Every structure is written in structure tokens, then in C-alpha cells.
Amino acid sequence: MSENKGMIGQIQIADEVIGDIAVTAALEVEGVTEGVGSNKSIVEFFGRRSQTKCVRVSKEENEVILDMDIIVNFGTKIQIVAEEVQKKVKNAVETMTGIPVPVVNVAVSGIVKEKPAKTVEEI
């Protein structure tokens, strides 16, 4: 690799930070839901500190491999949503950290029905 003359130390990015980036990017994909059945968000379900339990980060040499569990809305095309999550997560992690992400494995671990929005009359 090229020599960095301005380098003054080492930079380390915690696995939890990489996981937070991955979760945030995945939730931006239409069809991926924050809901876990009873209107709990991923943050509420897993707890704020352990939001990244749905992401496993494996570091190998100078790259990161991600394994993610997602929950999708009923009626979405799972294959398309999963592929979009892979692309979006890979791009977000690489852009924000500068670390190559050769693999993003996505497992659909649940599916939820979207609850219809309440009308003014119901409120």
C-alpha cells in the first residue's frame, strides 16, 4: 500500500459502531421494518446498547464481513428487499469507515403485518 506521510497514529473502529451503521442503512430500505410484532422498534426490542445484536461483525485482515438478521413487512418481495439491504449496508459501511466489505449475508428472521393507520374517526 502507499505510504501515508501524514499518519500520526492508528485508527480503530469498534464492531458496535460498524453494526450501528449497518442497522441504520438496513432500516432505510423500503420493506425492512422496525416493528417486531408488538410495535416495538429494533432499539426497544434489543435494548439501546445492544441494538447491534441483529448484526454480527467479523474482521478478517483489512476487511469486514457482516451477517445480518432483518424483519420484513408482509407482502414485500423478500429477495429484492434482501438484495437492496446488502447493497445499502455495503455502501454505507465502506463509505463511512473506509473498510472494504466483501460480504453482507442477510437472513430474514421474521415477517410482520403492517397495522393500518388509524383514521381520524378512530382517534
mmCIF file of C-alpha atoms in Angstrom:
data_model
loop_
_atom_site.group_PDB
_atom_site.id
_atom_site.type_symbol
_atom_site.label_atom_id
_atom_site.label_comp_id
_atom_site.label_asym_id
_atom_site.label_seq_id
_atom_site.Cartn_x
_atom_site.Cartn_y
_atom_site.Cartn_z
ATOM 1 C CA MET A 1 0.000 0.000 0.000
ATOM 2 C CA SER A 2 1.026 3.618 -0.339
ATOM 3 C CA GLU A 3 2.932 5.363 2.405
ATOM 4 C CA ASN A 4 0.988 7.878 4.499
ATOM 5 C CA LYS A 5 3.385 10.669 5.435
ATOM 6 C CA GLY A 6 0.724 12.477 7.495
ATOM 7 C CA MET A 7 -0.226 9.398 9.544
ATOM 8 C CA ILE A 8 0.174 10.123 13.240
ATOM 9 C CA GLY A 9 -1.389 7.048 14.800
ATOM 10 C CA GLN A 10 -3.725 4.125 14.421
ATOM 11 C CA ILE A 11 -7.493 4.382 13.908
ATOM 12 C CA GLN A 12 -9.759 1.660 15.263
ATOM 13 C CA ILE A 13 -13.496 1.438 14.703
ATOM 14 C CA ALA A 14 -15.466 -0.640 17.210
ATOM 15 C CA ASP A 15 -17.580 -3.508 15.910
ATOM 16 C CA GLU A 16 -20.594 -1.890 17.590
ATOM 17 C CA VAL A 17 -20.128 1.269 15.502
ATOM 18 C CA ILE A 18 -19.978 -0.795 12.306
ATOM 19 C CA GLY A 19 -23.106 -2.627 13.469
ATOM 20 C CA ASP A 20 -24.927 0.664 14.124
ATOM 21 C CA ILE A 21 -24.071 1.859 10.614
ATOM 22 C CA ALA A 22 -25.333 -1.431 9.145
ATOM 23 C CA VAL A 23 -28.625 -1.372 11.098
ATOM 24 C CA THR A 24 -29.284 2.257 10.186
ATOM 25 C CA ALA A 25 -28.647 1.558 6.497
ATOM 26 C CA ALA A 26 -30.840 -1.565 6.527
ATOM 27 C CA LEU A 27 -33.750 0.336 8.069
ATOM 28 C CA GLU A 28 -33.612 2.820 5.186
ATOM 29 C CA VAL A 29 -34.633 0.059 2.754
ATOM 30 C CA GLU A 30 -38.342 0.013 1.975
ATOM 31 C CA GLY A 31 -39.851 -3.228 3.234
ATOM 32 C CA VAL A 32 -37.496 -3.628 6.182
ATOM 33 C CA THR A 33 -39.423 -2.910 9.322
ATOM 34 C CA GLU A 34 -38.586 -1.612 12.736
ATOM 35 C CA GLY A 35 -41.616 -3.458 14.059
ATOM 36 C CA VAL A 36 -41.254 -6.725 15.881
ATOM 37 C CA GLY A 37 -44.867 -7.786 16.177
ATOM 38 C CA SER A 38 -45.995 -5.573 19.047
ATOM 39 C CA ASN A 39 -44.920 -2.160 17.737
ATOM 40 C CA LYS A 40 -41.501 -2.359 19.362
ATOM 41 C CA SER A 41 -38.643 -0.925 17.396
ATOM 42 C CA ILE A 42 -35.392 -2.830 16.956
ATOM 43 C CA VAL A 43 -33.884 -0.478 19.525
ATOM 44 C CA GLU A 44 -36.627 -1.255 22.067
ATOM 45 C CA PHE A 45 -36.601 -4.964 21.280
ATOM 46 C CA PHE A 46 -32.865 -5.463 21.626
ATOM 47 C CA GLY A 47 -32.223 -2.620 24.058
ATOM 48 C CA ARG A 48 -30.412 0.602 23.129
ATOM 49 C CA ARG A 49 -26.938 -0.675 23.894
ATOM 50 C CA SER A 50 -27.393 -3.966 22.122
ATOM 51 C CA GLN A 51 -29.162 -2.725 19.004
ATOM 52 C CA THR A 52 -26.472 -4.464 17.012
ATOM 53 C CA LYS A 53 -27.440 -7.964 18.190
ATOM 54 C CA CYS A 54 -29.064 -8.389 14.783
ATOM 55 C CA VAL A 55 -25.643 -7.802 13.155
ATOM 56 C CA ARG A 56 -22.516 -9.881 13.564
ATOM 57 C CA VAL A 57 -19.253 -8.251 12.515
ATOM 58 C CA SER A 58 -16.282 -10.428 11.554
ATOM 59 C CA LYS A 59 -12.954 -8.777 10.841
ATOM 60 C CA GLU A 60 -10.589 -10.591 8.508
ATOM 61 C CA GLU A 61 -7.304 -8.884 7.647
ATOM 62 C CA ASN A 62 -8.293 -5.432 6.336
ATOM 63 C CA GLU A 63 -11.945 -6.150 5.620
ATOM 64 C CA VAL A 64 -15.243 -6.734 7.406
ATOM 65 C CA ILE A 65 -17.833 -9.448 6.818
ATOM 66 C CA LEU A 66 -21.363 -8.746 8.066
ATOM 67 C CA ASP A 67 -24.114 -11.217 8.949
ATOM 68 C CA MET A 68 -27.499 -9.527 9.443
ATOM 69 C CA ASP A 69 -30.940 -10.625 10.554
ATOM 70 C CA ILE A 70 -33.785 -8.497 9.229
ATOM 71 C CA ILE A 71 -37.546 -8.383 9.629
ATOM 72 C CA VAL A 72 -39.628 -7.536 6.583
ATOM 73 C CA ASN A 73 -43.167 -6.323 6.050
ATOM 74 C CA PHE A 74 -45.702 -8.862 4.844
ATOM 75 C CA GLY A 75 -46.275 -8.548 1.100
ATOM 76 C CA THR A 76 -42.782 -7.372 0.185
ATOM 77 C CA LYS A 77 -40.634 -9.258 -2.276
ATOM 78 C CA ILE A 78 -38.136 -10.717 0.156
ATOM 79 C CA GLN A 79 -35.410 -11.426 -2.420
ATOM 80 C CA ILE A 80 -35.465 -7.835 -3.706
ATOM 81 C CA VAL A 81 -35.516 -6.335 -0.191
ATOM 82 C CA ALA A 82 -32.623 -8.560 0.956
ATOM 83 C CA GLU A 83 -30.511 -7.652 -2.084
ATOM 84 C CA GLU A 84 -31.198 -3.942 -1.521
ATOM 85 C CA VAL A 85 -30.161 -4.324 2.135
ATOM 86 C CA GLN A 86 -26.912 -5.950 1.007
ATOM 87 C CA LYS A 87 -26.126 -3.085 -1.381
ATOM 88 C CA LYS A 88 -27.123 -0.299 1.008
ATOM 89 C CA VAL A 89 -25.271 -1.760 4.012
ATOM 90 C CA LYS A 90 -22.117 -2.466 1.988
ATOM 91 C CA ASN A 91 -22.105 1.076 0.597
ATOM 92 C CA ALA A 92 -22.802 2.748 3.957
ATOM 93 C CA VAL A 93 -20.143 0.830 5.901
ATOM 94 C CA GLU A 94 -17.490 1.251 3.198
ATOM 95 C CA THR A 95 -18.256 4.966 2.740
ATOM 96 C CA MET A 96 -18.299 5.817 6.436
ATOM 97 C CA THR A 97 -15.391 3.650 7.615
ATOM 98 C CA GLY A 98 -13.176 3.173 4.570
ATOM 99 C CA ILE A 99 -13.070 -0.566 5.330
ATOM 100 C CA PRO A 100 -13.877 -2.942 2.446
ATOM 101 C CA VAL A 101 -16.993 -5.108 2.915
ATOM 102 C CA PRO A 102 -16.770 -8.067 0.521
ATOM 103 C CA VAL A 103 -19.750 -9.948 2.003
ATOM 104 C CA VAL A 104 -23.067 -8.964 3.592
ATOM 105 C CA ASN A 105 -25.079 -12.062 4.491
ATOM 106 C CA VAL A 106 -28.763 -11.330 5.101
ATOM 107 C CA ALA A 107 -31.133 -13.695 6.900
ATOM 108 C CA VAL A 108 -34.828 -12.861 7.053
ATOM 109 C CA SER A 109 -35.715 -13.816 10.614
ATOM 110 C CA GLY A 110 -39.269 -12.538 10.668
ATOM 111 C CA ILE A 111 -42.173 -11.045 8.818
ATOM 112 C CA VAL A 112 -44.772 -8.672 10.233
ATOM 113 C CA LYS A 113 -48.085 -7.330 9.032
ATOM 114 C CA GLU A 114 -48.284 -3.590 8.857
ATOM 115 C CA LYS A 115 -51.064 -2.250 11.018
ATOM 116 C CA PRO A 116 -53.430 0.048 9.141
ATOM 117 C CA ALA A 117 -53.157 3.693 10.123
ATOM 118 C CA LYS A 118 -55.929 4.883 12.414
ATOM 119 C CA THR A 119 -58.443 7.187 10.823
ATOM 120 C CA VAL A 120 -59.496 10.438 12.429
ATOM 121 C CA GLU A 121 -62.786 8.823 13.476
ATOM 122 C CA GLU A 122 -60.969 6.063 15.405
ATOM 123 C CA ILE A 123 -58.844 8.513 17.372
#
